[in-house]
PDB file of C-alpha atoms and ligand atoms in Angstrom:
ATOM      1  CA  MET A   1     -29.378 -65.153  24.802  1.00 94.00           C
ATOM      2  CA  THR A   2     -29.475 -64.100  21.205  1.00 98.00           C
ATOM      3  CA  THR A   3     -32.112 -63.116  18.787  1.00 99.00           C
ATOM      4  CA  TYR A   4     -31.743 -65.389  15.556  1.00 99.00           C
ATOM      5  CA  GLY A   5     -33.490 -63.843  12.334  1.00 99.00           C
ATOM      6  CA  ILE A   6     -34.089 -66.790  10.153  1.00 99.00           C
ATOM      7  CA  ILE A   7     -35.322 -66.135   6.497  1.00 99.00           C
ATOM      8  CA  GLY A   8     -36.798 -69.332   5.428  1.00 99.00           C
ATOM      9  CA  ALA A   9     -39.245 -71.493   7.309  1.00 98.00           C
ATOM     10  CA  GLY A  10     -39.073 -74.750   5.570  1.00 98.00           C
ATOM     11  CA  HIS A  11     -37.290 -78.073   6.350  1.00 98.00           C
ATOM     12  CA  ILE A  12     -33.702 -76.552   7.694  1.00 98.00           C
ATOM     13  CA  GLY A  13     -35.289 -73.087   8.768  1.00 98.00           C
ATOM     14  CA  SER A  14     -37.976 -74.610  10.975  1.00 98.00           C
ATOM     15  CA  GLN A  15     -35.198 -77.159  12.450  1.00 98.00           C
ATOM     16  CA  VAL A  16     -32.485 -74.625  12.906  1.00 99.00           C
ATOM     17  CA  ALA A  17     -35.194 -72.625  14.603  1.00 99.00           C
ATOM     18  CA  ARG A  18     -36.022 -75.536  16.685  1.00 98.00           C
ATOM     19  CA  ALA A  19     -32.225 -75.921  17.698  1.00 98.00           C
ATOM     20  CA  VAL A  20     -31.803 -72.667  18.724  1.00 98.00           C
ATOM     21  CA  ILE A  21     -34.608 -72.429  20.766  1.00 98.00           C
ATOM     22  CA  GLY A  22     -33.430 -75.372  22.515  1.00 98.00           C
ATOM     23  CA  LEU A  23     -30.232 -73.761  23.433  1.00 98.00           C
ATOM     24  CA  GLY A  24     -32.414 -70.895  24.812  1.00 98.00           C
ATOM     25  CA  HIS A  25     -32.211 -68.316  22.042  1.00 98.00           C
ATOM     26  CA  ASP A  26     -35.284 -66.486  20.555  1.00 98.00           C
ATOM     27  CA  VAL A  27     -36.132 -66.680  16.921  1.00 99.00           C
ATOM     28  CA  VAL A  28     -37.842 -64.151  14.492  1.00 99.00           C
ATOM     29  CA  ILE A  29     -38.842 -66.388  11.424  1.00 99.00           C
ATOM     30  CA  ALA A  30     -40.005 -65.521   7.924  1.00 99.00           C
ATOM     31  CA  ASN A  31     -41.158 -66.967   4.466  1.00 98.00           C
ATOM     32  CA  SER A  32     -42.073 -65.743   1.251  1.00 98.00           C
ATOM     33  CA  ARG A  33     -45.757 -65.687   1.899  1.00 98.00           C
ATOM     34  CA  GLY A  34     -46.109 -63.800   4.997  1.00 98.00           C
ATOM     35  CA  PRO A  35     -46.104 -64.248   8.755  1.00 98.00           C
ATOM     36  CA  GLN A  36     -49.874 -65.029   8.844  1.00 98.00           C
ATOM     37  CA  THR A  37     -48.885 -68.345   7.112  1.00 98.00           C
ATOM     38  CA  LEU A  38     -46.551 -69.223   9.982  1.00 98.00           C
ATOM     39  CA  ASP A  39     -48.965 -69.597  12.813  1.00 98.00           C
ATOM     40  CA  ALA A  40     -48.624 -73.469  12.844  1.00 98.00           C
ATOM     41  CA  LEU A  41     -45.035 -73.506  13.020  1.00 98.00           C
ATOM     42  CA  VAL A  42     -44.659 -70.660  15.369  1.00 98.00           C
ATOM     43  CA  ALA A  43     -47.436 -72.265  17.804  1.00 98.00           C
ATOM     44  CA  ASP A  44     -45.050 -75.562  17.798  1.00 98.00           C
ATOM     45  CA  LEU A  45     -41.886 -73.612  18.157  1.00 98.00           C
ATOM     46  CA  GLY A  46     -43.332 -71.881  21.350  1.00 98.00           C
ATOM     47  CA  PRO A  47     -42.977 -68.566  23.107  1.00 98.00           C
ATOM     48  CA  GLN A  48     -39.217 -67.759  21.897  1.00 98.00           C
ATOM     49  CA  ALA A  49     -40.621 -67.605  18.341  1.00 98.00           C
ATOM     50  CA  ARG A  50     -42.645 -65.090  16.182  1.00 98.00           C
ATOM     51  CA  ALA A  51     -43.092 -64.866  12.684  1.00 99.00           C
ATOM     52  CA  ALA A  52     -42.449 -61.877  10.583  1.00 98.00           C
ATOM     53  CA  THR A  53     -41.603 -60.690   7.196  1.00 98.00           C
ATOM     54  CA  ALA A  54     -38.086 -61.078   5.779  1.00 98.00           C
ATOM     55  CA  ALA A  55     -37.181 -57.532   6.294  1.00 98.00           C
ATOM     56  CA  GLU A  56     -38.384 -57.584   9.754  1.00 98.00           C
ATOM     57  CA  ALA A  57     -36.559 -60.993  10.822  1.00 99.00           C
ATOM     58  CA  ALA A  58     -32.994 -59.351   9.125  1.00 99.00           C
ATOM     59  CA  ALA A  59     -33.555 -56.328  11.294  1.00 99.00           C
ATOM     60  CA  ALA A  60     -34.141 -58.241  14.466  1.00 99.00           C
ATOM     61  CA  ALA A  61     -31.475 -60.539  14.011  1.00 99.00           C
ATOM     62  CA  GLU A  62     -28.456 -60.314  15.998  1.00 99.00           C
ATOM     63  CA  ILE A  63     -27.435 -63.493  14.089  1.00 99.00           C
ATOM     64  CA  ALA A  64     -29.226 -64.237  10.860  1.00 99.00           C
ATOM     65  CA  VAL A  65     -29.724 -67.599   8.977  1.00 99.00           C
ATOM     66  CA  VAL A  66     -30.548 -67.700   5.278  1.00 99.00           C
ATOM     67  CA  THR A  67     -32.254 -70.704   4.381  1.00 98.00           C
ATOM     68  CA  VAL A  68     -34.120 -70.616   1.356  1.00 98.00           C
ATOM     69  CA  PRO A  69     -33.744 -72.165  -2.196  1.00 98.00           C
ATOM     70  CA  LEU A  70     -30.847 -70.659  -3.880  1.00 97.00           C
ATOM     71  CA  ARG A  71     -32.502 -69.164  -6.623  1.00 97.00           C
ATOM     72  CA  ALA A  72     -34.230 -66.659  -4.192  1.00 98.00           C
ATOM     73  CA  ILE A  73     -30.972 -64.752  -2.648  1.00 98.00           C
ATOM     74  CA  ALA A  74     -31.441 -62.025  -4.668  1.00 98.00           C
ATOM     75  CA  ASP A  75     -34.655 -61.226  -2.610  1.00 98.00           C
ATOM     76  CA  ILE A  76     -32.687 -61.157   0.775  1.00 98.00           C
ATOM     77  CA  PRO A  77     -32.969 -57.781   2.247  1.00 98.00           C
ATOM     78  CA  VAL A  78     -29.091 -56.218   2.242  1.00 98.00           C
ATOM     79  CA  GLU A  79     -29.295 -53.280   4.500  1.00 98.00           C
ATOM     80  CA  PRO A  80     -30.765 -54.643   7.607  1.00 98.00           C
ATOM     81  CA  LEU A  81     -28.173 -57.691   7.438  1.00 99.00           C
ATOM     82  CA  ALA A  82     -25.393 -55.036   7.154  1.00 98.00           C
ATOM     83  CA  GLY A  83     -22.503 -55.933   9.288  1.00 98.00           C
ATOM     84  CA  LYS A  84     -24.148 -59.069  11.113  1.00 99.00           C
ATOM     85  CA  VAL A  85     -23.104 -62.742  10.819  1.00 99.00           C
ATOM     86  CA  VAL A  86     -25.090 -64.432   8.443  1.00 99.00           C
ATOM     87  CA  LEU A  87     -25.257 -68.290   8.500  1.00 99.00           C
ATOM     88  CA  ASP A  88     -25.969 -69.652   4.932  1.00 99.00           C
ATOM     89  CA  THR A  89     -27.421 -73.025   4.662  1.00 98.00           C
ATOM     90  CA  ASN A  90     -28.284 -73.047   0.622  1.00 98.00           C
ATOM     91  CA  ASN A  91     -26.950 -75.463  -1.836  1.00 98.00           C
ATOM     92  CA  TYR A  92     -27.097 -75.365  -5.525  1.00 98.00           C
ATOM     93  CA  TYR A  93     -29.756 -77.571  -7.284  1.00 98.00           C
ATOM     94  CA  TRP A  94     -29.853 -76.499 -10.879  1.00 97.00           C
ATOM     95  CA  GLU A  95     -33.041 -78.750 -11.238  1.00 97.00           C
ATOM     96  CA  ARG A  96     -34.798 -76.608  -8.911  1.00 97.00           C
ATOM     97  CA  ASP A  97     -32.895 -73.184  -8.984  1.00 97.00           C
ATOM     98  CA  GLY A  98     -32.289 -72.879 -12.596  1.00 98.00           C
ATOM     99  CA  HIS A  99     -28.793 -73.061 -14.234  1.00 98.00           C
ATOM    100  CA  ILE A 100     -26.203 -70.480 -12.479  1.00 97.00           C
ATOM    101  CA  GLU A 101     -23.252 -70.375 -14.943  1.00 97.00           C
ATOM    102  CA  ALA A 102     -20.709 -68.977 -12.752  1.00 97.00           C
ATOM    103  CA  LEU A 103     -21.524 -72.379 -10.481  1.00 98.00           C
ATOM    104  CA  ASP A 104     -21.729 -74.700 -13.507  1.00 97.00           C
ATOM    105  CA  ARG A 105     -18.206 -73.545 -14.711  1.00 97.00           C
ATOM    106  CA  GLY A 106     -16.726 -73.846 -11.299  1.00 97.00           C
ATOM    107  CA  GLU A 107     -15.820 -70.205 -10.881  1.00 97.00           C
ATOM    108  CA  LYS A 108     -17.767 -69.168  -7.919  1.00 98.00           C
ATOM    109  CA  THR A 109     -19.379 -70.845  -4.873  1.00 98.00           C
ATOM    110  CA  THR A 110     -22.809 -70.689  -3.539  1.00 98.00           C
ATOM    111  CA  SER A 111     -21.950 -69.133  -0.304  1.00 98.00           C
ATOM    112  CA  GLY A 112     -19.659 -66.849  -2.083  1.00 98.00           C
ATOM    113  CA  LEU A 113     -22.917 -65.668  -4.304  1.00 98.00           C
ATOM    114  CA  LEU A 114     -24.694 -64.890  -1.039  1.00 98.00           C
ATOM    115  CA  GLN A 115     -21.551 -62.853   0.239  1.00 98.00           C
ATOM    116  CA  GLU A 116     -21.870 -60.973  -3.156  1.00 98.00           C
ATOM    117  CA  HIS A 117     -25.359 -60.209  -2.230  1.00 98.00           C
ATOM    118  CA  LEU A 118     -24.822 -58.976   1.342  1.00 98.00           C
ATOM    119  CA  PRO A 119     -21.224 -57.162   0.867  1.00 98.00           C
ATOM    120  CA  THR A 120     -21.124 -55.926   4.166  1.00 98.00           C
ATOM    121  CA  SER A 121     -22.771 -59.066   6.178  1.00 99.00           C
ATOM    122  CA  LYS A 122     -20.149 -61.738   7.468  1.00 99.00           C
ATOM    123  CA  VAL A 123     -21.763 -64.652   5.493  1.00 99.00           C
ATOM    124  CA  VAL A 124     -20.700 -68.354   6.838  1.00 99.00           C
ATOM    125  CA  LYS A 125     -21.586 -71.627   5.612  1.00 99.00           C
ATOM    126  CA  ALA A 126     -23.450 -73.822   8.054  1.00 99.00           C
ATOM    127  CA  PHE A 127     -25.785 -76.750   8.070  1.00 98.00           C
ATOM    128  CA  ASN A 128     -25.574 -77.138   4.307  1.00 98.00           C
ATOM    129  CA  HIS A 129     -24.611 -80.843   4.519  1.00 98.00           C
ATOM    130  CA  ILE A 130     -26.571 -82.300   7.221  1.00 98.00           C
ATOM    131  CA  GLY A 131     -30.262 -83.710   6.614  1.00 98.00           C
ATOM    132  CA  ALA A 132     -32.506 -81.115   8.218  1.00 98.00           C
ATOM    133  CA  PRO A 133     -33.849 -83.908  10.928  1.00 98.00           C
ATOM    134  CA  ASP A 134     -30.316 -84.683  12.243  1.00 98.00           C
ATOM    135  CA  ILE A 135     -29.613 -81.140  13.294  1.00 98.00           C
ATOM    136  CA  THR A 136     -31.570 -81.643  16.747  1.00 98.00           C
ATOM    137  CA  THR A 137     -31.147 -85.448  17.064  1.00 98.00           C
ATOM    138  CA  ASP A 138     -27.791 -86.352  15.961  1.00 98.00           C
ATOM    139  CA  GLY A 139     -25.513 -84.487  18.456  1.00 98.00           C
ATOM    140  CA  HIS A 140     -23.298 -86.054  20.718  1.00 98.00           C
ATOM    141  CA  PRO A 141     -21.062 -84.748  23.412  1.00 98.00           C
ATOM    142  CA  ALA A 142     -17.378 -83.780  22.771  1.00 97.00           C
ATOM    143  CA  GLY A 143     -14.796 -86.520  22.535  1.00 95.00           C
ATOM    144  CA  SER A 144     -17.576 -89.513  22.305  1.00 97.00           C
ATOM    145  CA  ALA A 145     -17.098 -91.852  19.597  1.00 95.00           C
ATOM    146  CA  GLU A 146     -20.217 -91.054  17.899  1.00 97.00           C
ATOM    147  CA  ARG A 147     -19.407 -87.282  17.237  1.00 98.00           C
ATOM    148  CA  ARG A 148     -20.232 -86.035  14.073  1.00 98.00           C
ATOM    149  CA  ALA A 149     -18.145 -83.274  12.294  1.00 98.00           C
ATOM    150  CA  LEU A 150     -19.733 -80.489  10.104  1.00 99.00           C
ATOM    151  CA  ALA A 151     -17.880 -78.181   7.816  1.00 99.00           C
ATOM    152  CA  THR A 152     -18.142 -74.388   7.997  1.00 99.00           C
ATOM    153  CA  SER A 153     -16.736 -71.534   5.677  1.00 99.00           C
ATOM    154  CA  SER A 154     -16.285 -67.958   5.724  1.00 99.00           C
ATOM    155  CA  ASP A 155     -13.920 -64.919   4.768  1.00 98.00           C
ATOM    156  CA  HIS A 156     -14.878 -63.706   8.551  1.00 98.00           C
ATOM    157  CA  PRO A 157     -13.115 -65.301  11.479  1.00 98.00           C
ATOM    158  CA  GLU A 158     -15.896 -64.200  14.126  1.00 98.00           C
ATOM    159  CA  ALA A 159     -18.402 -65.779  11.902  1.00 99.00           C
ATOM    160  CA  VAL A 160     -16.468 -69.274  12.152  1.00 99.00           C
ATOM    161  CA  GLU A 161     -16.214 -68.700  15.568  1.00 98.00           C
ATOM    162  CA  HIS A 162     -20.094 -68.262  16.099  1.00 98.00           C
ATOM    163  CA  VAL A 163     -20.838 -71.388  14.063  1.00 99.00           C
ATOM    164  CA  THR A 164     -18.038 -73.459  15.680  1.00 99.00           C
ATOM    165  CA  ALA A 165     -19.699 -72.419  19.215  1.00 98.00           C
ATOM    166  CA  LEU A 166     -22.971 -73.057  17.795  1.00 99.00           C
ATOM    167  CA  TYR A 167     -22.477 -76.492  16.238  1.00 99.00           C
ATOM    168  CA  ASP A 168     -20.415 -77.637  19.542  1.00 98.00           C
ATOM    169  CA  ALA A 169     -23.522 -76.588  21.924  1.00 98.00           C
ATOM    170  CA  LEU A 170     -25.716 -78.854  19.627  1.00 98.00           C
ATOM    171  CA  GLY A 171     -23.072 -81.819  19.861  1.00 98.00           C
ATOM    172  CA  PHE A 172     -20.938 -81.245  16.480  1.00 98.00           C
ATOM    173  CA  ASP A 173     -17.344 -80.760  15.897  1.00 98.00           C
ATOM    174  CA  THR A 174     -16.294 -78.439  13.316  1.00 98.00           C
ATOM    175  CA  VAL A 175     -13.958 -78.398  10.320  1.00 98.00           C
ATOM    176  CA  ASP A 176     -13.315 -74.952   8.950  1.00 98.00           C
ATOM    177  CA  VAL A 177     -12.628 -74.944   5.511  1.00 98.00           C
ATOM    178  CA  SER A 178     -12.174 -71.171   4.912  1.00 98.00           C
ATOM    179  CA  PRO A 179     -11.954 -69.014   3.039  1.00 98.00           C
ATOM    180  CA  LEU A 180     -15.423 -69.145   1.157  1.00 98.00           C
ATOM    181  CA  SER A 181     -13.564 -69.498  -2.115  1.00 98.00           C
ATOM    182  CA  GLU A 182     -12.793 -73.166  -0.631  1.00 98.00           C
ATOM    183  CA  SER A 183     -16.367 -73.853   0.251  1.00 98.00           C
ATOM    184  CA  TRP A 184     -17.024 -75.472  -3.008  1.00 98.00           C
ATOM    185  CA  ARG A 185     -15.462 -78.603  -1.106  1.00 98.00           C
ATOM    186  CA  VAL A 186     -18.537 -79.149   0.808  1.00 98.00           C
ATOM    187  CA  GLU A 187     -21.293 -78.324  -1.878  1.00 98.00           C
ATOM    188  CA  ARG A 188     -23.470 -80.971  -3.300  1.00 98.00           C
ATOM    189  CA  ASP A 189     -22.434 -84.458  -4.601  1.00 97.00           C
ATOM    190  CA  ARG A 190     -18.859 -83.985  -3.182  1.00 98.00           C
ATOM    191  CA  PRO A 191     -17.610 -86.484  -0.847  1.00 98.00           C
ATOM    192  CA  ALA A 192     -18.353 -84.659   2.301  1.00 98.00           C
ATOM    193  CA  TYR A 193     -21.974 -83.688   1.261  1.00 98.00           C
ATOM    194  CA  VAL A 194     -24.839 -85.281   3.422  1.00 95.00           C
ATOM    195  CA  VAL A 195     -22.979 -88.261   4.777  1.00 96.00           C
ATOM    196  CA  ARG A 196     -22.210 -88.950   8.665  1.00 98.00           C
ATOM    197  CA  GLN A 197     -18.623 -88.413   9.146  1.00 98.00           C
ATOM    198  CA  ASN A 198     -16.208 -87.722  12.265  1.00 98.00           C
ATOM    199  CA  ARG A 199     -13.665 -84.946  12.053  1.00 98.00           C
ATOM    200  CA  ALA A 200     -11.003 -87.015  10.707  1.00 98.00           C
ATOM    201  CA  GLU A 201     -13.261 -88.274   7.960  1.00 98.00           C
ATOM    202  CA  LEU A 202     -14.435 -84.937   7.035  1.00 98.00           C
ATOM    203  CA  VAL A 203     -10.932 -83.463   6.729  1.00 98.00           C
ATOM    204  CA  GLU A 204     -10.253 -86.542   4.419  1.00 98.00           C
ATOM    205  CA  ASN A 205     -13.337 -86.015   2.335  1.00 98.00           C
ATOM    206  CA  LEU A 206     -13.071 -82.235   2.115  1.00 98.00           C
ATOM    207  CA  ALA A 207      -9.181 -82.715   0.745  1.00 98.00           C
ATOM    208  CA  LYS A 208     -10.281 -85.318  -1.956  1.00 98.00           C
ATOM    209  CA  ALA A 209     -13.152 -83.311  -3.243  1.00 98.00           C
ATOM    210  CA  PRO A 210     -13.307 -82.694  -7.000  1.00 96.00           C
ATOM    211  CA  ARG A 211     -13.529 -79.038  -8.187  1.00 96.00           C
ATOM    212  CA  MET A 212     -15.937 -79.992 -11.164  1.00 91.00           C
ATOM    213  CA  ILE A 213     -18.403 -82.687 -10.550  1.00 83.00           C
TER     214      ILE A 213
HETATM  215  N1  NAP B   1     -33.975 -80.045   3.474  1.00 74.27           N
HETATM  216  C1  NAP B   1     -32.575 -80.466   4.002  1.00 74.27           C
HETATM  217  O1  NAP B   1     -32.302 -81.354   4.615  1.00 74.27           O
HETATM  218  C2  NAP B   1     -31.334 -79.517   3.684  1.00 74.27           C
HETATM  219  C3  NAP B   1     -30.193 -79.479   4.154  1.00 74.27           C
HETATM  220  C4  NAP B   1     -29.335 -78.500   4.045  1.00 74.27           C
HETATM  221  C5  NAP B   1     -29.134 -77.474   3.070  1.00 74.27           C
HETATM  222  N2  NAP B   1     -30.502 -77.629   2.539  1.00 74.27           N
HETATM  223  C6  NAP B   1     -30.667 -76.077   1.660  1.00 74.27           C
HETATM  224  O2  NAP B   1     -31.074 -75.224   2.397  1.00 74.27           O
HETATM  225  C7  NAP B   1     -31.796 -74.371   1.487  1.00 74.27           C
HETATM  226  C8  NAP B   1     -33.492 -74.440   2.225  1.00 74.27           C
HETATM  227  O3  NAP B   1     -33.838 -75.810   2.374  1.00 74.27           O
HETATM  228  P1  NAP B   1     -35.140 -76.348   2.743  1.00 74.27           P
HETATM  229  O4  NAP B   1     -35.221 -77.979   2.519  1.00 74.27           O
HETATM  230  O5  NAP B   1     -35.333 -75.955   4.153  1.00 74.27           O
HETATM  231  O6  NAP B   1     -36.350 -75.764   1.837  1.00 74.27           O
HETATM  232  P2  NAP B   1     -37.710 -75.800   2.034  1.00 74.27           P
HETATM  233  O7  NAP B   1     -38.230 -76.694   2.957  1.00 74.27           O
HETATM  234  O8  NAP B   1     -38.320 -75.707   0.349  1.00 74.27           O
HETATM  235  O9  NAP B   1     -37.972 -74.361   2.435  1.00 74.27           O
HETATM  236  C9  NAP B   1     -37.547 -73.081   1.800  1.00 74.27           C
HETATM  237  C10 NAP B   1     -38.199 -71.908   2.631  1.00 74.27           C
HETATM  238  O10 NAP B   1     -37.541 -70.541   2.162  1.00 74.27           O
HETATM  239  C11 NAP B   1     -38.814 -69.777   1.843  1.00 74.27           C
HETATM  240  N3  NAP B   1     -38.702 -68.866   0.948  1.00 74.27           N
HETATM  241  C12 NAP B   1     -38.590 -69.114  -0.354  1.00 74.27           C
HETATM  242  N4  NAP B   1     -38.394 -68.129  -1.139  1.00 74.27           N
HETATM  243  C13 NAP B   1     -38.066 -67.067  -0.302  1.00 74.27           C
HETATM  244  C14 NAP B   1     -37.792 -65.589  -0.447  1.00 74.27           C
HETATM  245  N5  NAP B   1     -37.900 -64.925  -1.640  1.00 74.27           N
HETATM  246  N6  NAP B   1     -37.953 -64.867   0.759  1.00 74.27           N
HETATM  247  C15 NAP B   1     -38.323 -65.451   2.083  1.00 74.27           C
HETATM  248  N7  NAP B   1     -38.460 -66.670   2.162  1.00 74.27           N
HETATM  249  C16 NAP B   1     -38.336 -67.312   0.937  1.00 74.27           C
HETATM  250  C17 NAP B   1     -40.300 -70.713   1.936  1.00 74.27           C
HETATM  251  O11 NAP B   1     -41.087 -70.046   1.820  1.00 74.27           O
HETATM  252  P3  NAP B   1     -42.522 -70.387   1.303  1.00 74.27           P
HETATM  253  O12 NAP B   1     -42.973 -71.448   1.590  1.00 74.27           O
HETATM  254  O13 NAP B   1     -43.543 -69.099   1.883  1.00 74.27           O
HETATM  255  O14 NAP B   1     -42.228 -70.135  -0.358  1.00 74.27           O
HETATM  256  C18 NAP B   1     -39.651 -71.788   2.731  1.00 74.27           C
HETATM  257  O15 NAP B   1     -40.058 -71.279   3.933  1.00 74.27           O
HETATM  258  C19 NAP B   1     -32.018 -74.995   0.462  1.00 74.27           C
HETATM  259  O16 NAP B   1     -30.857 -74.302  -0.279  1.00 74.27           O
HETATM  260  C20 NAP B   1     -31.370 -76.263   0.761  1.00 74.27           C
HETATM  261  O17 NAP B   1     -30.941 -76.809  -0.580  1.00 74.27           O
HETATM  262  C21 NAP B   1     -31.394 -78.382   2.643  1.00 74.27           C
END
């Protein structure tokens, strides 16, 4: 059993919480407004979940998940996440996040920005190109024709191994698009972004992604 510290309790954070609780893990979950605003969610998630501040969730995490609007990653606590695997679900929506020049110019990646913010953590891309409800409803057994594939990417092989095992437990195949400098291939508006695809289709979509959109 693992304790997941989840920073961000919206569409994706709450659904990743449901998913890992369904696998028997514990969750400490945080938002920006404070744990007292998460009573309804925690009641819904059940006894394996508790609400906390972002700093407390980071400290409690054996595995962390950062799932906030990209503009908020500067607020993510650094020291309590040192040395830990940190799953990054974030995408760049300049309409929501404001323009980030290094992304607009194709010089950096969204997950690379989180890795820069958390230099001693093991940042790994996860769940960024699947709609939140599908995380708990679209899994299928290994080898079945319906099995969907999801991408991951990291500069840390141990973090890729964790996400690959988690995807598998939830019923998804994995395509590794490491290192993080290649992770733009699964960012917003690329062919692999939020479409239902099997492993072969995902490999093909990642290969034909344009660097600039
Ligand atoms: N929705 C999807 O299906 C989907 C799929 C894949 C990836 N994503 C990406 O995943 C990320 C999260 O998406 P979402 O749809 O879950 O967003 P969302 O529903 O808007 O939830 C965002 C969460 O982040 C929290 N938050 C914001 N600023 C924070 C801060 N400074 N410290 C701690 N928590 C903070 C919010 O808390 P408060 O409410 O208290 O402010 C809220 O709980 C985004 O980057 C999004 O692009 C979304």
